[in-house]
């Protein structure tokens, strides 16, 4: 009988295993990611444990009773919304983000809230000492009983502590620092992350404990370690933001218990993270009235409309090919709109440099922002400002038509609420709903029509 190999090569990017070293991973195609790791001991019974923590068997669909998962709401409305309504007991939630973006701060605040509402919390940190966490907690003016801090990276010890304390919520900061004694590889390697996560998953499901994992993000923007981590957990949230801006966006990218379109907006202040309940105001705060190249759109972020300013700077190309950049907007969408503007609205843009941006660092990706992009380009090109109280909503088709968008009523109501006086919408969106009476509605059929009326 062939001797069983004790090690295996594992792709650090996607978790693919191979008995021999390969330069290029056959599965995800990345180079030089294969690292030799010990084969994990597969003899444990872990794989037989079901999601509900009980040994599972096949059942008739008619015999299965639906258990409504109860959600625990924190006082952070934005956090609840991103989770799909609150924390689900027994769920495993991964929070990814750049170092220093505020993941530990967020989870410390969430822990304190859950604690205030009567939950027992264990905060495990592999990155900071308990006194460091206490210092931060004091800065955040958080205190409570039944709130345990624990500086540890060894999983067996953590498991024992969980069994002893019996918390309702556990925070693991971060999964990359955790170490499973049964595995020989270094903390942060694929096998370690996989074993640690599956152990934690088991703990969560068996004891109905909600566990939050912090995951660091690599330069490419993925959670460091394998993609498979994202497949294992119930919910994946990303905490994003620009270092130079104080506000942060919490975005759901996977959620077994809710929608993935939701975002929560926070501002990092001296006293910790503060929720931004009126993001439109925040994004429009620094807007310069009377500037050219600016147009506001009511974009939908999840279930909520947010007003964002689209800025353009169009200037003649001095040398060589025209430069085009887009930040916070999809580059190919911008190119397409510029082509339509050229062909259908007579703007000569081919020898113009174009710099576009969604102000405030948000990322917008939906068709309804097309019209505002076009208007802001036209405004900069013509050097004519739009009215500061105008708002533009609509998708642009290749023949220059303005196409219908979803949730028009919510978008227009948000614009009216913030004080906009006039809103340009697709003509086809005019029927079937009640306009708010403090805003003028301009229905547009074509891009050329929209531009003419916006600048007349
Ligand atoms: P942190 O939560 O440690 O980030 P992460 O866990 O994602 O690495 O946040 C660190 C940053 O947040 C740090 O640069 C300081 C800033 N900060 C504040 O501005 N106000 C505060 O009240 C706290 C606790 C941190
Ligand atoms: Mg941290």
Coordinates of C-alpha atoms and ligand atoms in Angstrom, one line a residue:
X1 CA 0.0 0.0 0.0
X2 CA 1.3 3.4 -0.9
X3 CA 2.3 5.5 2.1
X4 CA -0.1 8.4 2.8
X5 CA 1.6 11.7 2.2
X6 CA 1.6 13.9 5.3
X7 CA 1.7 17.2 3.4
X8 CA -0.2 18.7 0.6
X9 CA 0.2 21.9 -1.4
X10 CA -2.6 24.4 -0.9
X11 CA -3.3 27.4 -3.1
X12 CA -3.4 30.4 -0.7
X13 CA -5.8 32.2 -2.9
X14 CA -8.6 29.7 -3.5
X15 CA -7.8 26.7 -1.3
X16 CA -7.2 24.2 -4.1
X17 CA -5.1 21.3 -3.0
X18 CA -2.5 19.4 -5.0
X19 CA -0.1 16.5 -4.0
X20 CA 2.8 18.2 -5.7
X21 CA 4.0 21.8 -6.1
X22 CA 2.6 23.7 -9.0
X23 CA 3.7 27.2 -10.2
X24 CA 0.2 28.1 -11.3
X25 CA -3.0 27.1 -9.6
X26 CA -5.1 25.0 -12.0
X27 CA -8.3 26.3 -10.4
X28 CA -8.0 30.0 -10.0
X29 CA -4.9 30.6 -12.2
X30 CA -2.9 32.6 -9.7
X31 CA 0.9 32.2 -9.7
X32 CA 3.2 31.2 -6.8
X33 CA 0.4 30.7 -4.4
X34 CA 1.0 27.0 -3.6
X35 CA 2.3 26.5 0.0
X36 CA 3.1 23.2 1.5
X37 CA 0.8 22.4 4.5
X38 CA 0.2 19.4 6.7
X39 CA -2.8 17.4 5.8
X40 CA -5.5 18.1 8.4
X41 CA -6.7 15.2 10.5
X42 CA -10.0 14.3 8.8
X43 CA -11.0 11.6 11.3
X44 CA -13.2 13.9 13.5
X45 CA -16.9 13.9 13.3
X46 CA -17.3 17.5 12.4
X47 CA -18.6 16.9 8.9
X48 CA -21.5 15.1 10.3
X49 CA -22.9 18.0 12.2
X50 CA -25.7 19.8 10.4
X51 CA -26.4 23.5 10.3
X52 CA -28.7 23.2 13.2
X53 CA -26.1 21.5 15.2
X54 CA -27.9 18.1 15.3
X55 CA -27.0 15.0 13.4
X56 CA -29.0 15.3 10.3
X57 CA -31.2 12.9 8.3
X58 CA -33.4 13.3 5.2
X59 CA -36.9 14.5 6.0
X60 CA -40.1 14.9 4.0
X61 CA -40.6 18.6 3.1
X62 CA -44.1 18.5 4.5
X63 CA -42.7 17.4 7.9
X64 CA -40.3 20.2 8.3
X65 CA -41.5 23.1 10.5
X66 CA -40.1 26.5 9.7
X67 CA -38.3 28.0 12.6
X68 CA -38.5 31.8 12.3
X69 CA -35.1 33.0 13.3
X70 CA -35.4 35.7 15.9
X71 CA -33.3 38.7 15.4
X72 CA -31.7 40.8 18.1
X73 CA -31.7 44.5 17.3
X74 CA -28.8 46.6 18.3
X75 CA -29.3 50.4 18.9
X76 CA -27.3 50.9 15.7
X77 CA -30.0 51.2 13.1
X78 CA -27.5 51.1 10.2
X79 CA -25.9 48.0 11.5
X80 CA -29.3 46.2 11.9
X81 CA -30.3 47.1 8.4
X82 CA -27.1 45.8 6.8
X83 CA -27.6 42.5 8.7
X84 CA -31.1 42.3 7.3
X85 CA -32.9 43.4 10.5
X86 CA -30.7 42.5 13.4
X87 CA -28.3 39.8 14.6
X88 CA -29.4 36.2 14.1
X89 CA -28.5 33.9 17.0
X90 CA -26.2 31.1 15.8
X91 CA -25.0 33.0 12.7
X92 CA -21.4 33.4 11.7
X93 CA -20.7 36.9 10.4
X94 CA -17.5 37.9 8.7
X95 CA -16.5 41.6 8.6
X96 CA -13.8 42.5 6.2
X97 CA -12.0 45.8 5.7
X98 CA -8.6 47.5 5.3
X99 CA -6.5 47.8 8.4
X100 CA -7.3 50.8 10.4
X101 CA -10.7 51.4 8.8
X102 CA -12.6 50.8 12.1
X103 CA -13.6 47.1 12.3
X104 CA -12.5 46.7 15.9
X105 CA -14.1 49.9 16.9
X106 CA -17.4 48.9 15.2
X107 CA -17.5 45.5 16.8
X108 CA -16.6 46.9 20.2
X109 CA -19.5 49.3 19.9
X110 CA -21.8 46.5 18.7
X111 CA -20.7 44.3 21.5
X112 CA -21.5 47.0 24.0
X113 CA -24.9 47.5 22.6
X114 CA -25.7 43.8 22.6
X115 CA -24.4 43.8 26.2
X116 CA -26.6 46.7 27.2
X117 CA -29.6 44.8 25.8
X118 CA -28.9 41.9 28.2
X119 CA -26.5 39.8 26.1
X120 CA -23.4 38.2 27.4
X121 CA -20.4 39.0 25.2
X122 CA -16.9 37.6 24.8
X123 CA -14.5 39.7 22.8
X124 CA -11.5 37.7 21.8
X125 CA -8.6 39.6 20.3
X126 CA -5.5 38.2 18.8
X127 CA -4.2 41.6 18.0
X128 CA -4.5 43.8 21.1
X129 CA -4.0 43.2 24.8
X130 CA -7.0 43.4 27.1
X131 CA -5.8 46.6 28.6
X132 CA -5.5 48.2 25.1
X133 CA -9.1 47.1 24.4
X134 CA -10.2 48.5 27.7
X135 CA -8.5 51.8 26.9
X136 CA -10.4 52.0 23.7
X137 CA -13.6 51.0 25.4
X138 CA -13.1 53.8 27.8
X139 CA -12.5 56.2 25.1
X140 CA -15.8 55.1 23.6
X141 CA -17.4 55.4 27.1
X142 CA -18.6 51.8 27.0
X143 CA -19.0 49.8 30.1
X144 CA -21.1 46.9 31.2
X145 CA -21.2 43.7 33.2
X146 CA -21.1 40.3 31.6
X147 CA -18.7 41.7 29.0
X148 CA -15.5 39.6 28.8
X149 CA -12.3 40.6 27.1
X150 CA -9.9 37.9 26.2
X151 CA -6.5 38.1 24.5
X152 CA -5.9 34.7 22.9
X153 CA -5.1 33.2 19.6
X154 CA -5.3 29.4 20.4
X155 CA -8.6 28.0 19.4
X156 CA -8.9 25.2 21.9
X157 CA -8.4 27.7 24.7
X158 CA -11.0 29.9 23.1
X159 CA -13.4 27.0 22.8
X160 CA -12.9 26.1 26.5
X161 CA -13.5 29.7 27.5
X162 CA -16.7 29.8 25.5
X163 CA -17.9 26.6 27.1
X164 CA -17.1 28.1 30.5
X165 CA -18.5 31.6 30.1
X166 CA -21.4 30.6 27.8
X167 CA -21.7 33.9 26.0
X168 CA -24.5 34.9 23.6
X169 CA -22.2 36.7 21.3
X170 CA -18.5 36.2 20.4
X171 CA -16.2 38.5 18.5
X172 CA -13.0 37.1 17.0
X173 CA -10.6 39.8 16.1
X174 CA -9.1 38.6 13.7
X175 CA -9.6 35.2 12.0
X176 CA -6.1 35.5 10.5
X177 CA -4.5 35.6 13.9
X178 CA -6.2 32.5 15.1
X179 CA -4.3 29.2 15.5
X180 CA -5.7 25.7 15.7
X181 CA -3.4 23.4 17.6
X182 CA -4.2 20.4 15.4
X183 CA -2.8 22.1 12.3
X184 CA 0.9 22.7 11.9
X185 CA 0.9 25.6 9.4
X186 CA 1.3 29.2 10.4
X187 CA -1.6 31.4 11.6
X188 CA -3.3 33.0 8.6
X189 CA -2.6 30.1 6.2
X190 CA -5.4 28.5 4.3
X191 CA -5.6 25.4 6.5
X192 CA -5.5 27.4 9.7
X193 CA -8.2 29.8 8.5
X194 CA -10.3 27.0 7.3
X195 CA -10.0 24.9 10.4
X196 CA -10.5 27.8 12.7
X197 CA -13.6 29.0 10.9
X198 CA -15.1 25.5 10.8
X199 CA -14.5 25.1 14.5
X200 CA -16.1 28.4 15.2
X201 CA -19.0 27.6 12.9
X202 CA -19.6 24.5 14.8
X203 CA -19.6 26.4 18.1
X204 CA -22.0 28.9 16.7
X205 CA -24.5 26.4 15.4
X206 CA -24.4 24.0 18.3
X207 CA -24.8 26.7 21.0
X208 CA -26.8 29.3 19.2
X209 CA -24.1 31.9 19.6
X210 CA -23.7 34.7 17.1
X211 CA -20.1 34.9 16.2
X212 CA -18.5 37.9 14.4
X213 CA -15.2 37.3 12.7
X214 CA -12.9 40.1 11.6
X215 CA -11.0 39.5 8.4
X216 CA -8.3 41.6 6.9
X217 CA -8.4 42.6 3.3
X218 CA -5.5 42.2 0.9
X219 CA -4.3 44.8 -1.6
X220 CA -6.5 43.3 -4.2
X221 CA -9.5 43.9 -2.0
X222 CA -10.3 40.3 -1.0
X223 CA -10.4 39.1 2.5
X224 CA -6.9 37.8 3.1
X225 CA -6.7 34.0 2.9
X226 CA -8.9 32.0 0.8
X227 CA -12.2 32.9 -0.9
X228 CA -13.6 29.8 0.7
X229 CA -13.8 31.7 4.0
X230 CA -16.6 33.7 2.4
X231 CA -18.4 30.5 1.4
X232 CA -18.3 29.1 4.8
X233 CA -19.9 31.9 6.8
X234 CA -23.5 33.1 6.8
X235 CA -23.0 36.7 6.2
X236 CA -20.1 38.7 4.7
X237 CA -19.9 42.5 5.4
X238 CA -17.3 44.8 4.1
X239 CA -16.4 47.9 6.0
X240 CA -15.1 50.5 3.5
X241 CA -14.1 54.1 3.3
X242 CA -11.3 56.3 2.3
X243 CA -8.8 57.0 4.9
X244 CA -9.0 60.7 4.3
X245 CA -12.7 60.8 4.7
X246 CA -14.3 60.4 8.0
X247 CA -17.3 58.4 6.9
X248 CA -17.4 54.6 6.5
X249 CA -19.7 52.4 4.6
X250 CA -20.8 49.0 5.8
X251 CA -21.9 46.9 2.9
X252 CA -23.4 43.4 2.8
X253 CA -21.9 41.2 0.0
X254 CA -23.4 38.0 1.1
X255 CA -26.3 37.4 3.5
X256 CA -28.1 34.2 4.1
X257 CA -30.6 36.1 6.3
X258 CA -31.3 39.2 4.2
X259 CA -30.6 41.4 1.2
X260 CA -27.1 42.1 -0.1
X261 CA -27.9 45.5 -1.4
X262 CA -28.0 47.2 1.9
X263 CA -25.4 49.7 3.1
X264 CA -25.0 51.4 6.4
X265 CA -23.2 54.7 6.7
X266 CA -21.1 55.7 9.7
X267 CA -18.9 58.6 10.5
X268 CA -15.6 58.0 12.5
X269 CA -15.5 60.6 15.2
X270 CA -13.3 61.0 18.3
X271 CA -15.9 59.2 20.4
X272 CA -16.1 56.3 17.9
X273 CA -18.5 55.5 15.1
X274 CA -21.6 57.6 14.8
X275 CA -24.5 56.6 12.5
X276 CA -25.3 58.9 9.6
X277 CA -29.1 58.8 9.4
X278 CA -29.4 61.4 6.6
X279 CA -26.6 60.5 4.1
X280 CA -28.0 62.7 1.3
X281 CA -27.3 65.8 3.4
X282 CA -23.8 64.5 4.1
X283 CA -22.9 63.8 0.5
X284 CA -24.2 67.2 -0.7
X285 CA -22.7 69.2 2.2
X286 CA -19.6 70.4 0.4
X287 CA -21.3 71.1 -2.9
X288 CA -20.3 74.4 -4.5
X289 CA -23.4 76.1 -5.9
X290 CA -23.0 77.6 -9.3
X291 CA -20.1 75.4 -10.3
X292 CA -20.0 73.8 -13.8
X293 CA -19.7 70.1 -14.2
X294 CA -21.9 69.2 -11.3
X295 CA -25.2 67.3 -11.3
X296 CA -27.1 65.6 -8.5
X297 CA -28.7 62.1 -8.8
X298 CA -31.0 60.3 -6.5
X299 CA -29.4 56.8 -6.6
X300 CA -30.7 53.8 -4.8
X301 CA -28.4 52.1 -2.3
X302 CA -30.3 49.0 -1.3
X303 CA -33.7 50.0 -0.2
X304 CA -32.8 53.6 0.4
X305 CA -32.4 56.5 -1.9
X306 CA -29.3 58.7 -1.5
X307 CA -28.6 61.9 -3.3
X308 CA -25.1 62.1 -4.7
X309 CA -23.3 64.7 -6.7
X310 CA -21.6 63.6 -9.9
X311 CA -18.7 65.9 -10.9
X312 CA -17.1 66.2 -14.3
X313 CA -14.1 68.1 -15.5
X314 CA -13.9 68.2 -19.3
X315 CA -10.9 70.0 -20.8
X316 CA -9.2 69.9 -24.3
X317 CA -6.5 67.2 -24.7
X318 CA -3.2 68.9 -25.0
X319 CA -1.1 66.0 -26.1
X320 CA -1.7 62.5 -27.4
X321 CA -4.8 60.5 -26.6
X322 CA -7.6 61.9 -24.5
X323 CA -7.4 60.9 -20.9
X324 CA -10.5 59.5 -19.2
X325 CA -10.8 58.6 -15.5
X326 CA -13.8 57.8 -13.4
X327 CA -13.8 57.4 -9.6
X328 CA -16.7 55.9 -7.8
X329 CA -18.4 55.3 -11.3
X330 CA -18.1 52.5 -13.7
X331 CA -15.5 53.4 -16.4
X332 CA -17.3 51.6 -19.2
X333 CA -20.6 53.2 -18.3
X334 CA -18.9 56.7 -18.5
X335 CA -17.3 55.8 -21.9
X336 CA -20.7 54.7 -23.2
X337 CA -22.4 57.8 -22.1
X338 CA -19.7 60.0 -23.7
X339 CA -20.2 58.1 -27.0
X340 CA -23.9 58.7 -26.8
X341 CA -23.4 62.4 -26.0
X342 CA -21.1 62.7 -29.0
X343 CA -23.4 60.9 -31.4
X344 CA -26.9 61.8 -30.2
X345 CA -26.4 65.2 -28.6
X346 CA -23.7 66.7 -30.8
X347 CA -21.1 67.2 -28.1
X348 CA -17.5 66.9 -29.5
X349 CA -15.9 65.0 -26.8
X350 CA -13.3 62.9 -28.6
X351 CA -10.5 65.4 -28.2
X352 CA -11.4 66.2 -24.6
X353 CA -9.9 64.8 -21.4
X354 CA -12.6 63.8 -19.0
X355 CA -12.3 63.3 -15.3
X356 CA -15.4 62.1 -13.5
X357 CA -16.2 61.4 -9.9
X358 CA -19.0 60.5 -7.5
X359 CA -18.4 63.1 -4.8
X360 CA -17.7 61.9 -1.3
X361 CA -16.1 58.6 -2.2
X362 CA -19.3 56.6 -2.7
X363 CA -19.4 53.9 -5.4
X364 CA -22.5 54.1 -7.7
X365 CA -23.4 51.3 -10.0
X366 CA -26.9 51.5 -11.4
X367 CA -28.4 52.6 -14.7
X368 CA -30.5 55.4 -13.2
X369 CA -27.3 57.5 -12.7
X370 CA -26.8 57.8 -16.5
X371 CA -28.6 61.1 -17.0
X372 CA -26.8 62.9 -14.2
X373 CA -23.5 61.7 -15.6
X374 CA -24.4 63.0 -19.0
X375 CA -25.7 66.3 -17.6
X376 CA -22.6 66.9 -15.5
X377 CA -20.4 66.2 -18.6
X378 CA -22.5 68.5 -20.7
X379 CA -22.3 71.2 -18.0
X380 CA -18.5 71.1 -17.9
X381 CA -18.2 71.0 -21.7
X382 CA -20.6 73.9 -22.3
X383 CA -19.3 75.7 -19.2
X384 CA -22.8 76.3 -18.1
X385 CA -23.9 75.4 -14.6
X386 CA -27.0 73.4 -13.8
X387 CA -29.4 74.9 -11.3
X388 CA -28.3 74.0 -7.8
X389 CA -31.8 72.8 -7.0
X390 CA -32.1 70.4 -10.0
X391 CA -31.8 66.6 -9.7
X392 CA -31.5 64.1 -12.6
X393 CA -32.7 60.6 -12.8
X394 CA -32.8 58.2 -15.8
X395 CA -31.1 55.5 -17.8
X396 CA -29.7 56.4 -21.2
X397 CA -30.0 54.0 -24.2
X398 CA -27.7 53.8 -27.2
X399 CA -30.1 55.7 -29.4
X400 CA -30.1 58.5 -26.9
X401 CA -33.5 57.7 -25.3
X402 CA -34.1 58.2 -21.6
X403 CA -35.3 54.9 -20.2
X404 CA -37.5 54.1 -17.3
X405 CA -35.9 53.4 -13.9
X406 CA -37.1 51.6 -10.8
X407 CA -38.4 53.1 -7.5
X408 CA -39.0 56.5 -9.1
X409 CA -41.3 57.6 -6.3
X410 CA -38.8 57.0 -3.5
X411 CA -36.1 58.8 -5.5
X412 CA -38.2 61.9 -6.2
X413 CA -39.5 62.0 -2.6
X414 CA -36.0 62.0 -1.3
X415 CA -35.0 64.9 -3.6
X416 CA -38.1 66.8 -2.5
X417 CA -37.3 66.1 1.2
X418 CA -33.7 67.5 0.8
X419 CA -35.1 70.7 -0.8
X420 CA -34.7 70.2 -4.6
X421 CA -37.1 72.2 -6.6
X422 CA -37.0 70.4 -10.0
X423 CA -36.3 66.8 -11.0
X424 CA -35.7 65.4 -14.5
X425 CA -37.1 61.9 -14.9
X426 CA -37.8 59.6 -17.8
X427 CA -41.1 60.5 -19.5
X428 CA -42.2 56.8 -19.2
X429 CA -41.9 57.1 -15.4
X430 CA -44.5 59.8 -15.1
X431 CA -47.5 57.5 -14.8
X432 CA -48.9 55.4 -12.0
X433 CA -47.7 57.3 -8.9
X434 CA -48.4 60.6 -7.0
X435 CA -45.9 63.4 -7.3
X436 CA -45.0 65.2 -4.2
X437 CA -46.4 68.7 -4.6
X438 CA -43.3 70.8 -3.6
X439 CA -41.2 69.7 -6.6
X440 CA -41.5 70.3 -10.4
X441 CA -41.3 67.1 -12.5
X442 CA -39.7 67.3 -15.9
X443 CA -40.4 64.2 -18.1
X444 CA -37.7 63.6 -20.7
X445 CA -37.8 61.4 -23.7
X446 CA -34.3 61.9 -25.2
X447 CA -30.9 63.0 -23.9
X448 CA -30.8 66.0 -26.3
X449 CA -34.2 67.0 -24.9
X450 CA -33.0 66.7 -21.3
X451 CA -29.8 68.7 -22.0
X452 CA -31.8 71.5 -23.8
X453 CA -34.2 71.9 -20.9
X454 CA -31.6 71.6 -18.2
X455 CA -29.5 74.5 -19.7
X456 CA -32.3 76.7 -21.0
Ligands
LIG1 P1 -9.7 50.2 14.3 O1 -11.1 49.9 14.8 O2 -8.6 49.8 15.2 O3 -9.5 49.6 12.9 P2 -9.3 48.1 12.4 O4 -9.8 47.2 13.5 O5 -10.2 48.0 11.2 O6 -7.9 47.9 12.0 O7 -9.7 51.7 14.1 C1 -8.6 52.4 14.1 C2 -8.8 53.9 13.6 O8 -9.9 54.5 14.1 C3 -7.6 54.6 14.2 O9 -6.9 55.2 13.0 C4 -8.2 55.6 15.0 C5 -9.6 55.7 14.6 N1 -10.5 56.0 15.8 C6 -11.1 57.2 15.9 O10 -11.0 58.1 15.0 N2 -12.0 57.4 16.9 C7 -12.2 56.4 17.9 O11 -13.0 56.7 18.8 C8 -11.5 55.2 17.8 C9 -11.7 54.1 18.8 C10 -10.7 55.0 16.7
LIG2 MG1 -8.5 45.9 14.6

